Short mmCIF file of C-alpha atoms in Angstrom, two decimals:
data_model
loop_
_atom_site.label_atom_id
_atom_site.label_comp_id
_atom_site.label_asym_id
_atom_site.label_seq_id
_atom_site.Cartn_x
_atom_site.Cartn_y
_atom_site.Cartn_z
CA MET A 1 104.67 184.21 -12.91
CA PRO A 2 102.41 186.64 -10.98
CA ALA A 3 102.01 186.04 -7.26
CA GLY A 4 98.77 184.32 -6.33
CA THR A 5 98.57 182.30 -9.57
CA GLY A 6 97.13 178.78 -9.31
CA LEU A 7 97.47 176.39 -12.22
CA ASP A 8 96.17 172.90 -12.94
CA GLY A 9 98.28 170.66 -15.15
CA GLY A 10 97.89 167.23 -16.64
CA GLU A 11 101.29 165.61 -16.34
CA LEU A 12 105.01 165.91 -16.75
CA VAL A 13 106.16 165.24 -20.30
CA VAL A 14 109.67 164.13 -21.27
CA ARG A 15 110.78 163.98 -24.89
CA GLU A 16 113.29 161.38 -25.91
CA SER A 17 114.22 160.45 -29.50
CA GLY A 18 111.25 162.42 -30.78
CA LEU A 19 108.70 160.57 -28.64
CA ARG A 20 106.87 161.77 -25.56
CA SER A 21 106.75 159.92 -22.27
CA SER A 22 104.56 161.18 -19.46
CA GLY A 23 103.64 160.46 -15.89
CA SER A 24 104.39 161.44 -12.34
CA SER A 25 107.86 162.60 -11.36
CA SER A 26 108.42 159.38 -9.40
CA ALA A 27 107.98 157.40 -12.61
CA LEU A 28 110.51 159.36 -14.65
CA PRO A 29 113.67 157.55 -15.77
CA GLY A 30 116.40 157.82 -13.16
CA ALA A 31 114.15 159.37 -10.49
CA GLY A 32 115.11 158.36 -6.98
CA PRO A 33 118.59 158.77 -5.52
CA GLU A 34 119.81 161.38 -8.04
CA PRO A 35 116.84 163.53 -9.17
CA PRO A 36 119.02 166.52 -10.23
CA LYS A 37 120.99 164.28 -12.59
CA ALA A 38 117.76 162.78 -13.95
CA ALA A 39 116.31 166.26 -14.46
CA ARG A 40 119.34 167.29 -16.52
CA GLN A 41 119.30 164.13 -18.60
CA TRP A 42 115.52 164.05 -19.12
CA PRO A 43 114.24 167.64 -18.76
CA ALA A 44 110.51 167.60 -18.09
CA HIS A 45 107.83 169.99 -19.32
CA TYR A 46 104.84 170.71 -17.09
CA VAL A 47 101.76 170.75 -19.33
CA ILE A 48 99.05 173.14 -18.06
CA PHE A 49 95.39 173.07 -19.03
CA ASP A 50 93.55 175.22 -16.49
CA LEU A 51 93.81 178.48 -14.54
CA LEU A 52 92.27 178.25 -11.06
CA HIS A 53 93.54 181.31 -9.25
CA ALA A 54 94.72 184.75 -10.35
CA GLY A 55 94.76 186.80 -7.18
CA THR A 56 91.29 185.45 -6.51
CA SER A 57 89.56 182.13 -7.14
CA LEU A 58 88.43 181.53 -10.71
CA THR A 59 86.85 178.11 -10.09
CA ASP A 60 83.31 179.47 -10.60
CA TRP A 61 84.18 180.77 -14.06
CA PRO A 62 83.13 178.64 -17.07
CA TYR A 63 85.98 176.80 -18.74
CA THR A 64 85.94 179.09 -21.81
CA ARG A 65 86.67 182.10 -19.59
CA ARG A 66 89.36 180.28 -17.60
CA ARG A 67 90.97 179.11 -20.84
CA ALA A 68 91.03 182.65 -22.21
CA GLY A 69 92.65 183.82 -18.97
CA LEU A 70 95.22 181.03 -19.18
CA GLU A 71 96.16 181.93 -22.74
CA ALA A 72 96.45 185.59 -21.75
CA LEU A 73 98.71 184.62 -18.83
CA PHE A 74 101.12 182.82 -21.19
CA ALA A 75 101.05 185.66 -23.72
CA ASP A 76 101.32 188.59 -21.30
CA HIS A 77 104.15 187.11 -19.23
CA GLY A 78 106.01 185.26 -21.98
CA LEU A 79 105.73 181.92 -20.21
CA GLN A 80 107.69 179.18 -21.93
CA ALA A 81 109.42 175.87 -21.29
CA PRO A 82 109.39 174.11 -18.92
CA LEU A 83 105.82 175.45 -18.64
CA THR A 84 103.76 174.31 -21.62
CA LEU A 85 100.22 175.28 -22.60
CA TYR A 86 97.97 172.40 -23.59
CA PRO A 87 96.59 172.90 -27.13
CA SER A 88 92.81 173.25 -27.25
CA THR A 89 90.21 173.38 -30.00
CA THR A 90 86.47 173.21 -30.58
CA ASP A 91 86.93 172.13 -34.21
CA PRO A 92 86.27 168.39 -34.68
CA ALA A 93 88.48 168.29 -37.79
CA THR A 94 91.43 169.68 -35.86
CA ALA A 95 90.84 167.20 -33.04
CA ARG A 96 90.76 164.30 -35.50
CA GLY A 97 94.03 165.55 -36.96
CA TRP A 98 95.63 165.40 -33.51
CA LEU A 99 94.71 161.72 -33.31
CA GLU A 100 97.23 161.11 -36.11
CA TRP A 101 100.05 162.04 -33.72
CA LYS A 102 100.06 158.62 -32.11
CA ALA A 103 103.48 157.86 -33.63
CA ALA A 104 104.87 160.64 -31.40
CA GLY A 105 103.31 159.11 -28.29
CA LEU A 106 99.84 160.70 -28.27
CA GLU A 107 97.57 158.57 -26.09
CA GLY A 108 94.24 160.27 -26.81
CA LEU A 109 92.17 163.41 -26.35
CA CYS A 110 90.53 164.94 -23.28
CA PHE A 111 87.17 166.70 -23.45
CA LYS A 112 85.53 169.23 -21.16
CA ARG A 113 82.27 171.15 -21.36
CA LEU A 114 82.88 174.78 -22.24
CA ASP A 115 80.33 176.15 -19.78
CA GLU A 116 81.44 174.06 -16.81
CA PRO A 117 83.06 175.54 -13.68
CA TYR A 118 86.01 173.85 -12.03
CA VAL A 119 84.67 171.15 -9.72
CA ARG A 120 87.23 170.27 -7.07
CA GLY A 121 87.74 166.54 -6.51
CA ALA A 122 85.46 165.50 -9.39
CA ARG A 123 86.48 163.90 -12.67
CA SER A 124 84.54 166.05 -15.10
CA TRP A 125 86.94 165.46 -17.98
CA ARG A 126 86.29 162.76 -20.53
CA LYS A 127 89.04 160.95 -22.36
CA TYR A 128 89.04 159.31 -25.76
CA LYS A 129 91.95 156.86 -25.88
CA VAL A 130 93.60 156.06 -29.17
CA ARG A 131 93.69 152.33 -29.64
CA ALA A 132 94.98 150.06 -32.37
CA THR A 133 94.10 146.50 -33.30
CA THR A 134 96.69 143.78 -33.72
CA GLU A 135 96.95 140.02 -33.53
CA ALA A 136 98.69 138.07 -30.79
CA VAL A 137 99.22 134.44 -29.82
CA VAL A 138 97.54 133.03 -26.71
CA GLY A 139 100.41 131.60 -24.67
CA ALA A 140 98.79 131.19 -21.25
CA VAL A 141 95.71 132.05 -19.23
CA THR A 142 94.80 132.71 -15.64
CA GLY A 143 91.99 130.65 -14.17
CA SER A 144 91.79 127.30 -15.91
CA LEU A 145 91.56 125.81 -19.38
CA ALA A 146 87.85 125.23 -18.84
CA ALA A 147 87.23 128.72 -17.45
CA PRO A 148 89.93 131.19 -18.48
CA ARG A 149 89.77 134.55 -16.70
CA THR A 150 92.49 136.56 -18.45
CA VAL A 151 94.78 135.87 -21.40
CA LEU A 152 98.56 136.25 -21.62
CA PHE A 153 99.60 137.17 -25.16
CA GLY A 154 102.82 136.70 -27.08
CA ARG A 155 104.37 137.68 -30.40
CA TYR A 156 107.11 135.84 -32.27
CA ASP A 157 110.38 137.76 -32.68
CA ALA A 158 112.75 137.58 -35.65
CA ALA A 159 114.44 134.52 -34.13
CA GLY A 160 111.14 132.66 -33.84
CA ARG A 161 110.88 133.02 -30.04
CA LEU A 162 107.49 133.67 -28.51
CA GLN A 163 107.93 136.87 -26.50
CA TYR A 164 105.40 137.93 -23.87
CA THR A 165 103.63 141.19 -24.79
CA GLY A 166 100.78 141.73 -22.35
CA ARG A 167 97.70 140.50 -20.52
CA SER A 168 94.02 141.06 -21.22
CA THR A 169 91.38 142.40 -18.90
CA THR A 170 89.00 139.91 -17.30
CA LEU A 171 87.07 137.99 -19.93
CA SER A 172 83.31 138.04 -20.06
CA GLN A 173 81.66 134.71 -19.40
CA ALA A 174 80.72 134.39 -23.08
CA ALA A 175 84.27 135.17 -24.25
CA GLY A 176 85.71 132.77 -21.68
CA ARG A 177 83.48 129.92 -22.84
CA ALA A 178 84.30 130.57 -26.50
CA LEU A 179 88.03 130.63 -25.81
CA ALA A 180 87.89 127.53 -23.61
CA ASP A 181 86.65 125.52 -26.59
CA LEU A 182 89.93 126.30 -28.41
CA LEU A 183 92.49 125.83 -25.64
CA VAL A 184 94.50 122.67 -25.02
CA SER A 185 97.43 121.85 -22.79
CA PRO A 186 100.91 122.08 -24.38
CA THR A 187 101.71 119.03 -26.48
CA GLY A 188 105.47 119.53 -26.09
CA ALA A 189 107.97 121.94 -24.58
CA HIS A 190 106.39 125.35 -24.07
CA PRO A 191 108.49 128.48 -24.85
CA TRP A 192 107.39 130.04 -21.53
CA GLN A 193 108.13 127.00 -19.38
CA GLY A 194 109.83 128.15 -16.18
CA LEU A 195 108.98 131.85 -16.66
CA THR A 196 107.05 133.91 -14.11
CA PHE A 197 104.77 136.84 -14.85
CA SER A 198 104.15 139.85 -12.64
CA ALA A 199 100.61 140.47 -11.43
CA GLY A 200 101.03 144.19 -12.18
CA TRP A 201 103.01 147.37 -11.64
CA GLY A 202 104.53 147.87 -8.22
CA THR A 203 104.05 144.33 -6.97
CA GLN A 204 106.33 141.35 -6.58
CA ARG A 205 103.40 138.96 -6.66
CA ALA A 206 103.56 136.46 -9.53
CA LEU A 207 100.54 135.46 -11.54
CA ASP A 208 99.25 131.91 -11.25
CA VAL A 209 99.08 130.97 -14.94
CA VAL A 210 98.19 127.93 -16.99
CA LEU A 211 100.31 127.41 -20.10
CA VAL A 212 98.46 126.47 -23.27
CA GLU A 213 99.46 125.19 -26.69
CA PRO A 214 100.40 128.43 -28.52
CA ASP A 215 98.31 127.81 -31.62
CA VAL A 216 95.39 130.20 -31.03
CA VAL A 217 95.62 133.73 -32.42
CA MET A 218 93.33 136.50 -31.23
CA GLU A 219 92.73 140.04 -32.42
CA VAL A 220 93.18 142.55 -29.61
CA ALA A 221 92.86 146.30 -29.16
CA VAL A 222 95.69 148.00 -27.31
CA GLY A 223 96.68 151.50 -26.21
CA VAL A 224 99.17 153.25 -28.48
CA ALA A 225 101.54 154.72 -25.87
CA ARG A 226 105.09 153.54 -26.56
CA ASP A 227 108.51 154.23 -25.11
CA SER A 228 111.46 155.72 -26.98
CA ALA A 229 112.38 152.31 -28.39
CA GLY A 230 108.92 151.87 -29.92
CA ARG A 231 107.78 149.29 -27.37
CA TRP A 232 104.43 149.39 -25.58
CA ARG A 233 105.08 151.70 -22.64
CA HIS A 234 102.87 149.58 -20.37
CA PRO A 235 103.68 145.99 -21.44
CA VAL A 236 101.88 144.41 -18.49
CA ARG A 237 98.91 146.76 -18.37
CA PRO A 238 95.65 144.88 -19.14
CA HIS A 239 94.48 145.16 -22.73
CA ARG A 240 90.84 144.52 -23.47
CA ILE A 241 90.13 141.75 -25.97
CA ARG A 242 87.86 143.00 -28.75
CA THR A 243 87.13 141.01 -31.88
CA ASP A 244 84.00 142.86 -32.98
CA ILE A 245 84.98 146.52 -33.30
CA ASP A 246 86.35 148.70 -36.08
CA VAL A 247 88.37 151.39 -34.29
CA THR A 248 87.95 153.74 -37.26
CA GLN A 249 84.23 153.94 -36.47
CA VAL A 250 84.58 155.04 -32.84
CA PRO A 251 82.81 158.44 -32.50
CA LEU A 252 85.01 161.38 -31.61
CA PHE A 253 82.48 163.02 -29.31
CA GLY A 254 80.11 161.57 -26.71
CA LYS A 255 76.35 161.98 -26.82
CA ASP A 256 76.62 165.32 -24.97
CA ASP A 257 78.91 166.76 -27.67
CA ALA A 258 81.57 167.71 -25.16
CA SER A 259 84.29 169.84 -26.68
CA PRO A 260 88.02 169.62 -26.07
#
């Protein structure tokens, strides 16, 4: 790597059982007391998408020129793993093909205007997240039966047990009223009786939930990121309830035709 090179990367990526898992180094499996051991067991690739400095600042260059410089840097100096060059395209068909990689852990696509300089501290990228629809059982809510605020979902496993799978975002008033008309208190023993649910990542605070009779099924849209076992990688991350959208009709590009 030439001296004076400044790179901008998206995330650390770890491959395990053919799937990708990404995030900050503090979130990698085994990080903490023995990082060298974790690094050997789960080698991480640093995925790079921008070139900001090459002896002098390149931030005023348009993205197309910075991208060309980044590709030349990898080619001229034979850069390889653990440094990884983000794939890029301006072809919508190619971008749509990438969306089929969700089984390998692809979460979505990022877009950036080709003529845009690098703006420090600003989020100029756009992201299209791959989402899938599925059905889940309403097992509990936050708020009250008359005015539910969020929904806790479950799915039945092979043994017939209702397993908790995730929580929705805050319901709109209209969605809350519609759901309230269908909810009733448990008529018998509830499969989640005595369980507690975390309010979110990094907190010990438990949610204040109201158990409901698990006889209401809702269609939900969820992110597709999974762990190496095929489970949702963020099982407690809020998932927005949508019952009126066909995800196959979501446009690939925004109104400004931003290109990846």
